[in-house]
Each structure stands twice: as C-alpha cells, then as structure tokens.
Coordinates of N, CA, C and O in Angstrom, one line a residue:
M11 N 204.7 23.0 195.3 CA 203.2 22.8 196.0 C 203.6 22.6 197.2 O 204.5 23.5 197.8
R12 N 202.4 22.2 197.7 CA 202.3 21.7 199.7 C 203.8 21.5 199.7 O 204.4 20.4 199.6
G13 N 205.2 22.4 200.4 CA 206.4 22.0 200.8 C 206.7 21.6 201.8 O 208.0 21.6 201.9
I14 N 206.0 20.9 202.6 CA 206.5 20.8 203.8 C 207.1 19.3 204.1 O 208.3 19.4 204.4
F15 N 207.0 18.5 203.4 CA 207.8 17.3 203.1 C 208.6 17.6 202.5 O 210.2 17.4 203.1
F16 N 208.8 18.6 201.7 CA 210.3 18.8 200.9 C 211.7 19.8 202.1 O 212.6 19.2 202.2
T17 N 210.9 20.7 202.9 CA 211.5 21.1 203.6 C 211.9 20.7 205.2 O 212.8 21.6 205.8
L18 N 211.4 19.8 205.1 CA 212.0 18.8 206.4 C 213.0 18.4 205.8 O 214.0 17.8 206.6
L19 N 213.8 18.1 204.3 CA 214.7 17.7 203.9 C 215.6 18.7 203.8 O 217.3 18.2 203.7
V20 N 215.8 19.9 203.9 CA 216.4 20.3 203.6 C 216.3 22.1 203.7 O 215.5 22.0 204.4
S21 N 218.0 21.9 204.3 CA 218.3 23.1 205.2 C 217.5 25.0 203.9 O 217.4 24.4 203.1
Q22 N 217.6 25.6 205.1 CA 217.4 27.2 204.4 C 218.1 27.2 203.8 O 217.8 28.2 202.4
E23 N 219.5 26.9 204.1 CA 220.9 27.9 203.4 C 221.0 27.1 201.9 O 221.3 28.1 200.5
F24 N 220.6 25.9 201.7 CA 220.3 25.0 200.4 C 219.6 25.3 199.5 O 219.5 26.1 198.5
L25 N 218.3 26.4 200.0 CA 217.5 26.7 199.3 C 217.4 27.3 199.2 O 217.2 28.0 197.9
Q26 N 218.1 28.5 199.5 CA 218.8 29.6 199.4 C 219.5 30.0 198.2 O 219.2 30.8 197.3
K27 N 220.2 29.1 198.3 CA 222.3 29.3 197.6 C 221.6 28.6 196.3 O 222.1 29.4 195.1
H28 N 220.6 28.0 196.2 CA 219.9 27.3 194.3 C 218.7 28.0 194.3 O 218.6 27.8 193.4
S29 N 217.8 29.1 194.9 CA 216.8 30.3 194.5 C 216.1 28.8 194.3 O 215.1 28.9 193.3
I30 N 215.7 28.1 195.3 CA 214.7 27.7 195.4 C 213.4 28.1 195.9 O 213.6 28.4 197.1
H31 N 212.2 28.2 195.6 CA 211.3 28.4 196.3 C 210.4 27.7 196.1 O 209.6 26.4 195.7
V32 N 209.4 27.4 198.1 CA 208.9 26.7 198.0 C 207.1 27.7 198.8 O 207.5 28.1 198.7
L33 N 206.6 27.0 197.7 CA 204.7 27.6 197.7 C 204.0 26.4 197.7 O 204.2 25.8 198.3
S34 N 202.9 26.6 198.9 CA 201.9 26.1 199.2 C 200.8 26.8 199.3 O 200.8 27.9 199.4
F35 N 199.8 26.2 199.1 CA 198.5 26.4 199.1 C 197.2 25.3 199.4 O 197.8 24.0 199.3
D36 N 196.1 25.8 199.2 CA 195.2 24.7 199.6 C 193.9 25.1 198.6 O 193.8 25.7 197.8
R37 N 194.5 23.3 197.8 CA 193.1 23.5 196.7 C 191.7 23.7 197.2 O 191.4 23.7 198.2
A38 N 191.0 23.8 196.0 CA 189.9 24.4 196.6 C 189.4 23.4 197.5 O 188.7 22.0 196.4
G39 N 187.8 23.8 198.5 CA 187.4 22.7 198.9 C 188.3 21.9 200.0 O 188.2 20.7 200.5
Y40 N 189.7 21.8 200.5 CA 190.8 21.4 201.0 C 191.6 22.1 201.5 O 191.4 23.3 201.7
G41 N 192.2 21.4 203.1 CA 192.3 22.7 203.9 C 191.2 23.6 204.2 O 190.1 23.8 204.7
Q42 N 191.7 24.7 204.5 CA 190.9 26.1 204.7 C 190.4 26.3 203.6 O 189.7 27.9 203.7
S43 N 190.3 26.0 202.6 CA 189.8 26.8 201.3 C 188.2 26.3 201.5 O 188.0 24.8 201.8
D44 N 188.1 27.6 200.6 CA 185.7 26.9 200.4 C 185.9 26.5 198.8 O 186.9 26.1 198.4
P45 N 185.3 25.5 199.1 CA 184.7 24.8 197.8 C 184.3 25.5 197.1 O 184.2 26.6 197.3
N46 N 184.9 24.8 195.5 CA 184.3 25.9 194.7 C 184.3 25.4 193.0 O 185.0 25.1 193.0
P47 N 183.2 24.6 193.0 CA 182.7 24.1 192.1 C 183.2 23.9 191.0 O 182.8 23.1 189.5
G48 N 182.9 25.3 190.0 CA 183.6 25.9 188.7 C 185.0 25.5 188.8 O 185.1 26.0 187.6
R49 N 186.0 25.5 189.9 CA 187.0 25.0 189.4 C 187.6 23.5 189.3 O 187.2 22.2 189.7
G50 N 188.6 24.0 188.3 CA 189.6 22.2 188.1 C 190.8 21.9 187.6 O 191.2 23.2 188.1
L51 N 190.9 20.8 187.2 CA 192.9 21.4 187.1 C 193.4 21.9 186.0 O 194.0 22.8 186.1
E52 N 192.7 22.7 185.1 CA 193.5 23.7 184.3 C 193.0 25.0 184.7 O 194.1 25.2 184.4
S53 N 192.3 25.3 185.9 CA 192.0 26.6 185.9 C 193.5 26.7 187.5 O 194.4 27.7 187.4
E54 N 193.2 25.6 188.0 CA 194.8 25.9 188.9 C 195.7 26.0 188.3 O 196.9 26.6 188.9
A55 N 196.2 24.9 187.1 CA 197.1 24.9 186.3 C 197.7 27.0 186.0 O 198.9 27.1 185.8
R56 N 196.4 27.4 185.8 CA 196.5 28.6 185.0 C 197.0 29.4 185.9 O 197.7 30.5 186.5
D57 N 196.0 29.0 187.3 CA 197.0 30.2 189.2 C 198.1 30.0 189.0 O 199.0 30.5 189.0
I58 N 198.5 28.9 188.4 CA 200.3 28.4 189.1 C 201.0 29.1 188.4 O 201.7 30.0 188.3
E59 N 200.7 28.8 186.7 CA 201.1 30.2 185.9 C 201.7 31.2 185.9 O 202.5 32.0 185.8
Q60 N 200.3 32.1 187.0 CA 200.3 33.1 186.6 C 201.0 33.4 188.2 O 202.1 34.5 187.7
I61 N 201.0 32.9 189.4 CA 202.1 32.6 190.4 C 203.3 32.5 189.9 O 204.3 33.7 190.1
A62 N 204.4 31.9 188.6 CA 205.1 31.6 188.4 C 205.6 32.9 187.4 O 206.7 33.6 188.1
D63 N 204.6 33.7 186.9 CA 205.0 35.0 185.9 C 205.1 35.9 186.6 O 206.0 36.5 187.1
L64 N 204.2 35.9 188.0 CA 204.8 37.2 189.0 C 206.0 37.2 190.0 O 206.0 38.4 189.9
L65 N 206.6 36.0 190.2 CA 207.4 36.0 190.5 C 208.6 35.8 190.3 O 209.4 35.9 190.5
G66 N 208.1 36.2 188.4 CA 209.2 36.1 188.1 C 210.2 34.7 187.5 O 212.1 34.8 187.6
F67 N 209.6 33.9 187.3 CA 210.4 32.8 187.3 C 211.2 32.4 186.3 O 211.8 31.6 186.0
G68 N 210.7 33.0 185.0 CA 211.7 32.5 183.4 C 210.7 31.9 182.9 O 209.3 31.5 183.5
D69 N 211.1 31.5 181.5 CA 210.4 30.3 181.1 C 209.8 29.2 181.2 O 209.0 28.4 180.4
T70 N 210.8 28.6 182.0 CA 210.6 27.3 182.7 C 210.6 26.9 184.3 O 211.9 28.0 184.8
F71 N 209.7 26.7 185.1 CA 209.5 26.1 186.0 C 210.0 25.0 186.7 O 209.1 23.9 186.2
Y72 N 210.2 24.1 187.7 CA 210.2 23.0 188.5 C 209.0 22.8 189.3 O 209.4 23.0 189.8
L73 N 208.7 21.5 189.3 CA 208.1 21.0 190.7 C 208.0 19.7 191.1 O 208.7 18.7 190.8
L74 N 208.3 20.2 192.6 CA 208.7 18.8 193.1 C 207.1 18.9 194.3 O 206.9 20.0 195.2
T75 N 206.0 18.0 194.0 CA 204.6 17.9 195.0 C 205.2 17.1 195.5 O 205.6 15.9 195.4
E76 N 203.8 17.3 196.0 CA 203.8 15.3 197.7 C 202.3 15.6 197.4 O 201.6 16.9 198.1
S77 N 201.8 14.2 197.9 CA 200.8 13.9 198.1 C 200.4 14.0 197.2 O 200.2 14.5 196.0
I78 N 198.3 15.2 198.0 CA 198.0 16.1 196.8 C 198.2 16.5 195.6 O 198.0 17.6 194.8
G79 N 199.3 16.9 196.0 CA 200.1 17.9 195.3 C 200.1 17.6 194.0 O 200.5 18.7 193.0
G80 N 200.2 16.2 193.7 CA 200.4 15.7 192.6 C 199.3 16.1 191.7 O 199.9 15.9 190.7
Y81 N 197.9 16.1 192.2 CA 197.6 16.8 191.1 C 197.7 18.1 190.5 O 197.6 18.7 189.2
S82 N 198.3 19.1 191.0 CA 198.7 20.5 190.8 C 199.8 20.2 189.6 O 200.2 20.9 188.6
G83 N 200.7 19.1 190.7 CA 202.0 19.2 188.9 C 201.4 18.1 187.8 O 201.9 19.1 186.8
W84 N 201.2 17.3 188.0 CA 200.5 16.7 186.5 C 199.6 17.8 185.9 O 199.1 17.8 184.8
S85 N 198.0 18.3 186.4 CA 197.4 19.2 185.7 C 198.7 20.2 185.1 O 198.4 20.8 183.9
C86 N 200.2 20.9 185.7 CA 200.7 22.2 184.5 C 201.6 21.0 183.7 O 201.7 21.8 182.8
L87 N 201.7 19.9 183.7 CA 202.0 19.5 182.7 C 201.2 18.9 181.7 O 201.9 19.6 180.2
K88 N 200.3 18.9 182.1 CA 198.9 18.9 180.8 C 198.7 20.2 180.5 O 198.6 20.5 179.0
Y89 N 198.4 20.7 181.0 CA 197.8 22.6 180.8 C 198.9 23.4 180.2 O 198.5 24.2 179.2
I90 N 200.2 23.7 180.8 CA 200.8 24.4 180.6 C 202.9 24.1 180.4 O 203.3 24.0 181.2
P91 N 202.8 22.8 179.9 CA 204.2 22.0 179.4 C 204.8 22.7 178.9 O 206.2 22.0 179.4
E92 N 204.7 23.9 178.5 CA 205.5 24.6 177.7 C 206.6 25.7 179.3 O 208.0 26.2 178.8
Y93 N 205.8 25.5 179.7 CA 206.4 26.2 181.3 C 206.7 25.5 182.8 O 208.2 25.5 183.1
S94 N 206.3 24.0 182.5 CA 206.8 23.1 183.7 C 207.2 22.3 183.4 O 206.9 21.5 182.0
Q95 N 208.1 22.0 184.2 CA 208.2 20.4 184.6 C 208.9 19.8 185.9 O 208.6 20.6 186.8
L96 N 207.6 18.1 186.0 CA 207.3 17.4 187.5 C 208.7 16.9 187.6 O 208.7 16.4 186.4
L97 N 209.8 17.5 188.3 CA 211.1 16.3 188.5 C 210.4 14.9 189.6 O 210.9 14.6 189.7
Q98 N 209.5 15.7 190.3 CA 209.2 14.2 191.2 C 207.8 14.2 192.0 O 207.1 15.6 192.5
D99 N 207.4 13.6 192.7 CA 205.8 14.1 192.7 C 205.8 12.6 194.4 O 206.5 11.2 194.7
F100 N 206.5 13.0 195.4 CA 206.8 12.3 196.6 C 205.4 12.0 197.3 O 204.5 12.2 197.6
P101 N 205.5 10.5 197.7 CA 204.2 10.1 198.6 C 203.9 10.3 199.4 O 204.8 11.6 200.5
S102 N 202.8 10.4 200.2 CA 202.6 10.8 201.7 C 203.3 10.1 202.5 O 203.4 8.8 202.5
V103 N 203.9 10.7 203.8 CA 204.6 10.1 204.4 C 204.2 10.3 205.9 O 203.5 10.8 206.2
I104 N 203.7 9.3 207.0 CA 203.4 9.5 208.0 C 204.2 8.2 209.0 O 204.8 7.0 208.8
F105 N 204.6 9.6 210.2 CA 205.7 9.2 210.8 C 205.0 8.4 212.1 O 203.8 8.7 212.3

C-alpha cells in the first residue's frame, strides 16, 4: 500500500533484485480521492485482489503497510486470506 516510508529505507536496486512492487493509492475520501460512502474494507480488499491478479503476483502476495494503509492490509487478511500475508504495518513517522 502506501509505499513512501518503505521506499525511503530500500534502494531501487534491492526492490528490482527481489521483485518487490511498491503500490500506492488513496482510499476513498482520503488524499485526492473522492468520497464514496458505498465502499468499505471488503471492497478495498477485492480491489487489491484484482490488482494483484492483473499484475500476475501469483497465488500469494505479501503486504507491507504504513499508517492508514494498515486498514488495507488488515482488510486483505480478513477478506482474502488465501492470497495475502501481512508482513508488517509500519506506524507513521514524523521527521
């Protein structure tokens, strides 16, 4: 999910060598995304599942989430546990 914190810690070469993909998006109503009251955690998890399928991530993908992205990580564990593994949920870091 929100990959800003993670990409500060790891070089582009490391990400490429280990086939790590950093994906970022705004949840409905956050950032520059329009509010959508009909959406919830399950629909978000299903969107993430579709993205993983379209990108060919295979049978399982691993999540590193940060701050509010933790909601996305936990929603994947709840609604699509057969595909997702949550490795870490980083707290927000203020410099």
